[in-house]
Amino acid sequence: MTASMDLGRAQDTVQLRIPAVLLQQQEPEPEAPSTRKGGRDLYLDLLRALALLRVVLYHNFGWFWLPLAFPSMGVMFALAGALMTRSLSRPALGVIRGRLRRLLPPMWLFGAVLITLQILDGWGPDSDGHPTWWWAKLAFWILPLSTPPFAEGLSGFHQVEHTWAEQIIVPLWYLRAYLWYVLLSPLMLWALRRLPVLTLVTPLALLIVMNTFFADQEFIYSRVWETANDFTMFGSCWILGMAHQEGLLKKVPQYVLPSIAPLIMVAGFWYLQTRPVDPTVPTDIESWPIAQALWSLGFVAILLHVSPSWEQWPRPLERWNGLISLINARAVSIYLWHQAALVVAIPLIDPSGASPSSTRTSSGCWPASGSRCWWRSRCSACWC
């Protein structure tokens, strides 16, 4: 018994003399949970911030080359598709409800302000001669399944021109398209997992058919057309973002995307250059849905192929962390209100109504914005 007690003391003594650090190294460490699933991908945050800044610049200056240099709409929808797919690991109904809680309250506030200002400027149920429809269409300000109603011509406030409402509502098309993508994401994800290539190209194919054979058909209701046109224009970008989140792009050989994506962009640019426009005015790619869809899809494919998936900022970008985080946290508010800020800023900068950088033509267009009004660059039916 004495021998066993001495042996026990010896073992205790040996254990006491072993440094605690060595004991920790001998124990198998549990695998650290991946931050990729729950944490933010800073690379995607950077792309979203750049996309939003590019939108503001384009709406301010109307430079036709900006959508070519960085197609913000395709990038933003692809990023949203990736985030939506990550969230769909949870029950779909709860995810959709959460997205609506983020999207709708800012829009309701925006709508309350805009509707009030339009009524004060003379808009009302009798403005278009159909009071019942006027009240019914206000429901689209609650759930934007179609474009919410607005006044096309008003008296204007002091130096603010009569088209101020048309200019301010430009961002609403994005919220309408985003809502439809969110509602249909469970179905698109189901199809993507079973038929990935067919699911990816279907929106693009529908867009080409629509704009080739049915663009001038009067039997198609305008609200249905604009909703379907915007959905198909960026649907492939949204699905490409979903494929990125699902890891499907990693299964493709490394040389495939860098080889195919530039060809898709070239096809879009060729289509753009073959459109009949005024040769004295640069062609704006946002005037042509097929060209914009092809260019955006190829551009997004390259960005997602590179995708370094940062968990920490690279040293040169660390100083911009606060600004990028703020833009991402308030993305919906910035997107909704930046156009109103631009409309208000014009008479403040120049009471004569001219832009500080250029002068509008008699049709209301900025000369640099191509063949359409800069503030109508998202409505395929709204030509100057």
Short mmCIF file of C-alpha atoms in Angstrom, two decimals:
data_model
loop_
_atom_site.label_atom_id
_atom_site.label_comp_id
_atom_site.label_asym_id
_atom_site.label_seq_id
_atom_site.Cartn_x
_atom_site.Cartn_y
_atom_site.Cartn_z
CA MET A 1 0.00 0.00 0.00
CA THR A 2 2.91 2.31 0.79
CA ALA A 3 4.39 1.57 -2.62
CA SER A 4 1.19 2.51 -4.37
CA MET A 5 0.98 5.77 -2.41
CA ASP A 6 4.56 6.62 -3.38
CA LEU A 7 3.80 5.87 -7.01
CA GLY A 8 0.78 8.18 -6.89
CA ARG A 9 2.88 10.99 -5.37
CA ALA A 10 5.52 10.48 -8.08
CA GLN A 11 2.95 10.80 -10.82
CA ASP A 12 1.57 13.97 -9.22
CA THR A 13 5.08 15.37 -9.00
CA VAL A 14 5.75 14.62 -12.66
CA GLN A 15 2.47 16.27 -13.66
CA LEU A 16 3.26 19.36 -11.59
CA ARG A 17 6.63 19.76 -13.30
CA ILE A 18 5.13 19.71 -16.81
CA PRO A 19 4.43 23.27 -17.98
CA ALA A 20 0.78 24.05 -18.49
CA VAL A 21 1.51 25.27 -22.05
CA LEU A 22 2.75 21.82 -23.03
CA LEU A 23 -0.33 20.22 -21.55
CA GLN A 24 -2.53 22.50 -23.66
CA GLN A 25 -0.62 21.56 -26.80
CA GLN A 26 -1.04 17.87 -26.10
CA GLU A 27 -4.84 18.19 -25.91
CA PRO A 28 -6.60 18.07 -29.27
CA GLU A 29 -8.07 21.47 -30.04
CA PRO A 30 -11.67 21.60 -31.22
CA GLU A 31 -12.12 22.90 -34.75
CA ALA A 32 -12.89 26.59 -34.79
CA PRO A 33 -16.28 27.39 -36.25
CA SER A 34 -16.09 28.84 -39.73
CA THR A 35 -16.67 32.58 -39.85
CA ARG A 36 -17.57 32.30 -43.50
CA LYS A 37 -21.12 31.15 -42.74
CA GLY A 38 -22.04 33.51 -39.96
CA GLY A 39 -19.64 36.43 -40.41
CA ARG A 40 -19.54 39.10 -43.08
CA ASP A 41 -17.44 38.75 -46.19
CA LEU A 42 -15.62 42.08 -46.35
CA TYR A 43 -14.91 41.67 -50.05
CA LEU A 44 -18.66 41.61 -50.72
CA ASP A 45 -19.11 44.61 -48.42
CA LEU A 46 -16.54 46.52 -50.49
CA LEU A 47 -18.31 45.64 -53.75
CA ARG A 48 -21.66 46.77 -52.35
CA ALA A 49 -20.23 50.09 -51.18
CA LEU A 50 -18.58 50.71 -54.57
CA ALA A 51 -21.80 49.83 -56.37
CA LEU A 52 -23.84 52.27 -54.30
CA LEU A 53 -21.32 55.08 -54.75
CA ARG A 54 -21.32 54.46 -58.49
CA VAL A 55 -25.13 54.76 -58.58
CA VAL A 56 -24.99 58.13 -56.83
CA LEU A 57 -22.31 59.39 -59.22
CA TYR A 58 -24.26 58.22 -62.26
CA HIS A 59 -27.48 59.87 -61.15
CA ASN A 60 -25.59 63.07 -60.40
CA PHE A 61 -23.45 63.40 -63.54
CA GLY A 62 -25.03 60.98 -66.04
CA TRP A 63 -21.66 59.87 -67.42
CA PHE A 64 -22.46 57.16 -69.97
CA TRP A 65 -19.25 55.22 -69.29
CA LEU A 66 -19.94 54.62 -65.58
CA PRO A 67 -22.27 51.60 -66.10
CA LEU A 68 -19.58 50.10 -68.34
CA ALA A 69 -16.79 50.71 -65.84
CA PHE A 70 -18.78 49.20 -62.97
CA PRO A 71 -22.29 47.76 -63.59
CA SER A 72 -23.65 48.44 -60.12
CA MET A 73 -27.10 46.93 -60.57
CA GLY A 74 -25.81 43.53 -61.59
CA VAL A 75 -23.27 43.56 -58.79
CA MET A 76 -25.83 44.54 -56.15
CA PHE A 77 -28.30 41.87 -57.23
CA ALA A 78 -25.59 39.20 -57.31
CA LEU A 79 -24.48 40.08 -53.78
CA ALA A 80 -28.08 40.09 -52.58
CA GLY A 81 -28.62 36.68 -54.17
CA ALA A 82 -25.59 35.28 -52.36
CA LEU A 83 -26.75 36.64 -49.00
CA MET A 84 -30.29 35.39 -49.58
CA THR A 85 -28.98 31.90 -50.31
CA ARG A 86 -26.94 31.88 -47.11
CA SER A 87 -30.04 32.87 -45.16
CA LEU A 88 -32.15 30.14 -46.78
CA SER A 89 -30.38 27.56 -44.66
CA ARG A 90 -33.18 28.56 -42.27
CA PRO A 91 -36.93 28.15 -42.97
CA ALA A 92 -37.80 30.11 -46.11
CA LEU A 93 -40.90 31.82 -44.74
CA GLY A 94 -39.00 33.30 -41.82
CA VAL A 95 -36.19 34.48 -44.09
CA ILE A 96 -38.63 36.22 -46.45
CA ARG A 97 -40.39 37.84 -43.51
CA GLY A 98 -37.06 39.13 -42.21
CA ARG A 99 -36.14 40.57 -45.60
CA LEU A 100 -39.50 42.35 -45.81
CA ARG A 101 -38.98 43.86 -42.37
CA ARG A 102 -35.71 45.37 -43.60
CA LEU A 103 -37.05 46.54 -46.94
CA LEU A 104 -40.56 47.85 -46.37
CA PRO A 105 -40.34 50.27 -43.38
CA PRO A 106 -37.76 52.53 -45.11
CA MET A 107 -39.94 52.50 -48.21
CA TRP A 108 -43.07 53.34 -46.19
CA LEU A 109 -41.33 56.36 -44.72
CA PHE A 110 -40.12 57.39 -48.16
CA GLY A 111 -43.62 56.94 -49.57
CA ALA A 112 -45.30 58.89 -46.77
CA VAL A 113 -43.03 61.88 -47.39
CA LEU A 114 -43.29 61.70 -51.18
CA ILE A 115 -47.07 61.25 -51.30
CA THR A 116 -47.56 64.15 -48.89
CA LEU A 117 -45.36 66.46 -50.98
CA GLN A 118 -47.14 65.47 -54.19
CA ILE A 119 -50.56 66.15 -52.67
CA LEU A 120 -49.35 69.55 -51.47
CA ASP A 121 -48.18 70.20 -55.04
CA GLY A 122 -51.60 69.46 -56.50
CA TRP A 123 -51.69 65.69 -57.00
CA GLY A 124 -54.85 63.80 -56.07
CA PRO A 125 -57.48 61.22 -57.06
CA ASP A 126 -58.77 63.39 -59.91
CA SER A 127 -55.36 64.02 -61.43
CA ASP A 128 -55.56 61.23 -64.02
CA GLY A 129 -59.34 61.03 -64.28
CA HIS A 130 -59.67 57.66 -62.51
CA PRO A 131 -60.18 58.25 -58.77
CA THR A 132 -60.88 54.57 -57.97
CA TRP A 133 -57.69 53.40 -59.67
CA TRP A 134 -55.74 56.18 -57.96
CA TRP A 135 -56.72 54.88 -54.53
CA ALA A 136 -56.22 51.24 -55.54
CA LYS A 137 -52.73 51.80 -56.91
CA LEU A 138 -51.62 53.40 -53.65
CA ALA A 139 -51.44 49.81 -52.35
CA PHE A 140 -48.18 49.47 -54.30
CA TRP A 141 -46.64 51.92 -51.81
CA ILE A 142 -47.36 49.30 -49.13
CA LEU A 143 -46.18 46.24 -51.07
CA PRO A 144 -44.29 47.25 -54.25
CA LEU A 145 -45.18 44.31 -56.47
CA SER A 146 -45.47 46.95 -59.19
CA THR A 147 -44.26 50.52 -59.52
CA PRO A 148 -45.96 52.78 -56.93
CA PRO A 149 -48.01 55.62 -58.48
CA PHE A 150 -46.62 59.12 -58.78
CA ALA A 151 -47.45 62.42 -60.44
CA GLU A 152 -45.93 62.91 -63.87
CA GLY A 153 -46.39 66.64 -63.96
CA LEU A 154 -46.73 69.07 -61.07
CA SER A 155 -46.44 72.78 -60.47
CA GLY A 156 -43.13 72.45 -58.67
CA PHE A 157 -41.87 74.06 -55.48
CA HIS A 158 -40.13 77.39 -56.06
CA GLN A 159 -36.96 76.50 -58.01
CA VAL A 160 -37.68 72.74 -58.07
CA GLU A 161 -38.88 71.80 -61.54
CA HIS A 162 -42.26 70.20 -62.28
CA THR A 163 -40.74 66.73 -62.91
CA TRP A 164 -39.33 66.44 -59.39
CA ALA A 165 -41.57 63.50 -58.45
CA GLU A 166 -40.57 61.52 -61.56
CA GLN A 167 -36.92 62.08 -60.74
CA ILE A 168 -37.19 61.09 -57.09
CA ILE A 169 -39.02 57.78 -57.67
CA VAL A 170 -36.28 56.40 -59.95
CA PRO A 171 -34.79 54.11 -57.22
CA LEU A 172 -38.13 52.36 -56.62
CA TRP A 173 -37.66 50.01 -59.57
CA TYR A 174 -34.79 48.38 -57.65
CA LEU A 175 -36.95 47.71 -54.59
CA ARG A 176 -39.69 46.25 -56.79
CA ALA A 177 -37.26 43.88 -58.52
CA TYR A 178 -35.57 43.01 -55.21
CA LEU A 179 -38.95 42.10 -53.70
CA TRP A 180 -39.73 39.70 -56.53
CA TYR A 181 -36.28 38.11 -56.27
CA VAL A 182 -36.75 37.59 -52.54
CA LEU A 183 -40.20 36.06 -52.96
CA LEU A 184 -39.03 33.67 -55.69
CA SER A 185 -35.62 32.83 -54.19
CA PRO A 186 -36.71 29.52 -52.59
CA LEU A 187 -37.97 28.35 -55.99
CA MET A 188 -34.87 29.59 -57.81
CA LEU A 189 -32.58 27.91 -55.29
CA TRP A 190 -34.50 24.64 -55.64
CA ALA A 191 -34.11 24.82 -59.44
CA LEU A 192 -30.44 25.83 -59.22
CA ARG A 193 -29.55 22.76 -57.16
CA ARG A 194 -31.16 20.47 -59.73
CA LEU A 195 -30.52 22.18 -63.08
CA PRO A 196 -27.82 24.81 -62.47
CA VAL A 197 -26.96 25.77 -66.06
CA LEU A 198 -30.57 25.89 -67.26
CA THR A 199 -31.63 27.91 -64.22
CA LEU A 200 -28.80 30.40 -64.76
CA VAL A 201 -29.53 31.12 -68.43
CA THR A 202 -33.35 31.09 -68.25
CA PRO A 203 -33.81 34.77 -67.19
CA LEU A 204 -31.36 35.93 -69.88
CA ALA A 205 -33.10 33.85 -72.54
CA LEU A 206 -36.50 35.25 -71.54
CA LEU A 207 -35.15 38.79 -71.68
CA ILE A 208 -33.80 38.28 -75.20
CA VAL A 209 -37.11 36.82 -76.39
CA MET A 210 -39.13 39.60 -74.76
CA ASN A 211 -37.07 42.46 -76.17
CA THR A 212 -36.66 40.89 -79.60
CA PHE A 213 -40.24 39.86 -80.35
CA PHE A 214 -42.55 41.63 -77.89
CA ALA A 215 -41.00 45.02 -77.14
CA ASP A 216 -43.48 46.94 -79.32
CA GLN A 217 -46.58 44.87 -78.60
CA GLU A 218 -49.37 46.97 -77.12
CA PHE A 219 -51.31 44.01 -75.72
CA ILE A 220 -48.80 43.62 -72.88
CA TYR A 221 -49.81 45.69 -69.86
CA SER A 222 -47.07 48.20 -69.12
CA ARG A 223 -46.84 47.32 -65.42
CA VAL A 224 -46.43 43.63 -66.24
CA TRP A 225 -43.84 44.44 -68.88
CA GLU A 226 -41.63 46.64 -66.72
CA THR A 227 -41.73 44.17 -63.83
CA ALA A 228 -40.88 41.19 -66.04
CA ASN A 229 -38.25 43.16 -67.96
CA ASP A 230 -36.33 44.21 -64.84
CA PHE A 231 -36.65 40.75 -63.28
CA THR A 232 -35.21 38.97 -66.31
CA MET A 233 -32.55 41.64 -66.90
CA PHE A 234 -30.74 40.90 -63.64
CA GLY A 235 -32.18 37.48 -62.80
CA SER A 236 -29.07 35.69 -64.04
CA CYS A 237 -26.88 37.91 -61.85
CA TRP A 238 -29.00 37.06 -58.80
CA ILE A 239 -28.79 33.34 -59.60
CA LEU A 240 -25.04 33.61 -60.22
CA GLY A 241 -24.69 35.05 -56.72
CA MET A 242 -26.71 32.10 -55.40
CA ALA A 243 -24.41 29.69 -57.25
CA HIS A 244 -21.39 31.40 -55.72
CA GLN A 245 -22.79 30.99 -52.21
CA GLU A 246 -23.65 27.34 -52.92
CA GLY A 247 -20.07 26.67 -53.98
CA LEU A 248 -21.08 25.68 -57.50
CA LEU A 249 -18.59 28.06 -59.13
CA LYS A 250 -15.72 26.30 -57.37
CA LYS A 251 -16.69 23.05 -59.08
CA VAL A 252 -16.15 24.66 -62.48
CA PRO A 253 -12.57 24.35 -63.83
CA GLN A 254 -10.57 27.48 -63.03
CA TYR A 255 -10.07 28.46 -66.66
CA VAL A 256 -13.76 28.34 -67.65
CA LEU A 257 -15.16 31.54 -66.09
CA PRO A 258 -12.20 33.78 -67.05
CA SER A 259 -12.57 32.47 -70.60
CA ILE A 260 -16.36 32.73 -71.00
CA ALA A 261 -17.09 35.91 -69.01
CA PRO A 262 -15.17 38.30 -71.34
CA LEU A 263 -16.97 36.77 -74.34
CA ILE A 264 -20.34 37.47 -72.70
CA MET A 265 -19.28 41.07 -72.09
CA VAL A 266 -18.10 41.43 -75.69
CA ALA A 267 -21.48 40.16 -76.88
CA GLY A 268 -23.22 42.77 -74.76
CA PHE A 269 -20.94 45.56 -76.00
CA TRP A 270 -21.42 44.47 -79.62
CA TYR A 271 -25.19 44.53 -79.17
CA LEU A 272 -24.92 48.01 -77.67
CA GLN A 273 -22.90 49.34 -80.59
CA THR A 274 -25.34 47.99 -83.17
CA ARG A 275 -28.37 49.81 -81.76
CA PRO A 276 -29.86 52.69 -83.78
CA VAL A 277 -29.06 55.86 -81.85
CA ASP A 278 -27.96 59.39 -82.52
CA PRO A 279 -24.32 59.05 -83.68
CA THR A 280 -23.46 62.39 -82.08
CA VAL A 281 -24.41 61.14 -78.59
CA PRO A 282 -22.60 58.34 -76.70
CA THR A 283 -24.77 55.25 -76.30
CA ASP A 284 -25.84 54.56 -72.71
CA ILE A 285 -25.87 50.83 -71.95
CA GLU A 286 -28.69 51.32 -69.44
CA SER A 287 -30.95 52.19 -72.35
CA TRP A 288 -30.69 48.66 -73.75
CA PRO A 289 -31.72 45.75 -71.47
CA ILE A 290 -30.05 42.94 -73.44
CA ALA A 291 -26.72 44.75 -73.59
CA GLN A 292 -26.88 45.62 -69.90
CA ALA A 293 -27.80 42.06 -68.90
CA LEU A 294 -24.92 40.51 -70.87
CA TRP A 295 -22.35 43.05 -69.72
CA SER A 296 -23.44 42.78 -66.08
CA LEU A 297 -23.45 38.98 -66.09
CA GLY A 298 -19.92 38.75 -67.49
CA PHE A 299 -18.63 41.43 -65.12
CA VAL A 300 -20.20 39.77 -62.08
CA ALA A 301 -18.82 36.38 -63.09
CA ILE A 302 -15.28 37.80 -63.06
CA LEU A 303 -15.77 39.47 -59.68
CA LEU A 304 -17.13 36.28 -58.12
CA HIS A 305 -14.37 34.20 -59.69
CA VAL A 306 -11.74 36.42 -58.05
CA SER A 307 -13.66 36.62 -54.73
CA PRO A 308 -10.89 36.56 -52.08
CA SER A 309 -13.45 36.28 -49.20
CA TRP A 310 -11.78 38.64 -46.75
CA GLU A 311 -12.35 38.11 -43.04
CA GLN A 312 -10.05 41.08 -42.27
CA TRP A 313 -9.42 44.20 -44.28
CA PRO A 314 -6.22 44.37 -46.32
CA ARG A 315 -3.93 47.01 -44.89
CA PRO A 316 -4.59 49.66 -47.60
CA LEU A 317 -8.35 49.41 -46.96
CA GLU A 318 -8.31 49.48 -43.16
CA ARG A 319 -8.74 53.27 -43.06
CA TRP A 320 -11.99 52.96 -45.03
CA ASN A 321 -13.56 50.40 -42.71
CA GLY A 322 -15.88 52.91 -41.01
CA LEU A 323 -17.18 54.42 -44.24
CA ILE A 324 -17.74 51.05 -45.92
CA SER A 325 -19.51 49.68 -42.84
CA LEU A 326 -21.76 52.76 -42.69
CA ILE A 327 -22.71 52.48 -46.37
CA ASN A 328 -23.55 48.79 -45.98
CA ALA A 329 -25.56 49.39 -42.82
CA ARG A 330 -27.64 52.16 -44.43
CA ALA A 331 -27.68 50.91 -48.01
CA VAL A 332 -31.47 51.02 -48.48
CA SER A 333 -31.79 54.51 -47.00
CA ILE A 334 -28.92 55.87 -49.10
CA TYR A 335 -30.34 54.32 -52.25
CA LEU A 336 -33.84 55.68 -51.59
CA TRP A 337 -32.96 59.22 -50.56
CA HIS A 338 -29.91 60.08 -52.67
CA GLN A 339 -32.08 61.01 -55.65
CA ALA A 340 -34.19 63.36 -53.54
CA ALA A 341 -31.00 64.98 -52.26
CA LEU A 342 -29.81 65.52 -55.84
CA VAL A 343 -33.12 67.07 -56.90
CA VAL A 344 -33.06 69.47 -53.95
CA ALA A 345 -29.38 70.27 -54.42
CA ILE A 346 -29.72 71.57 -57.99
CA PRO A 347 -31.68 74.76 -57.15
CA LEU A 348 -29.53 75.29 -54.06
CA ILE A 349 -26.32 75.16 -56.08
CA ASP A 350 -27.66 77.12 -59.03
CA PRO A 351 -30.98 78.98 -58.54
CA SER A 352 -31.30 79.31 -62.33
CA GLY A 353 -31.98 75.56 -62.50
CA ALA A 354 -28.88 74.57 -64.46
CA SER A 355 -26.57 71.81 -63.38
CA PRO A 356 -23.20 72.91 -62.04
CA SER A 357 -21.45 70.67 -64.51
CA SER A 358 -23.67 70.82 -67.59
CA THR A 359 -26.85 72.24 -69.03
CA ARG A 360 -29.99 70.32 -69.89
CA THR A 361 -31.34 70.18 -73.41
CA SER A 362 -34.81 71.38 -74.30
CA SER A 363 -36.15 67.85 -73.77
CA GLY A 364 -34.90 67.78 -70.20
CA CYS A 365 -31.91 65.49 -70.73
CA TRP A 366 -28.36 65.89 -69.65
CA PRO A 367 -26.16 65.87 -72.76
CA ALA A 368 -23.81 63.31 -71.19
CA SER A 369 -26.51 60.80 -70.36
CA GLY A 370 -26.99 59.32 -73.82
CA SER A 371 -30.31 59.04 -75.60
CA ARG A 372 -32.57 59.22 -72.55
CA CYS A 373 -33.18 61.41 -69.53
CA TRP A 374 -30.66 60.68 -66.80
CA TRP A 375 -33.46 60.45 -64.25
CA ARG A 376 -35.40 57.96 -66.39
CA SER A 377 -32.47 55.66 -67.06
CA ARG A 378 -34.24 52.72 -65.46
CA CYS A 379 -37.57 52.84 -67.29
CA SER A 380 -37.41 51.14 -70.68
CA ALA A 381 -40.59 52.88 -71.83
CA CYS A 382 -39.64 56.41 -70.73
CA TRP A 383 -37.79 57.91 -73.66
CA CYS A 384 -37.14 61.61 -73.88
#
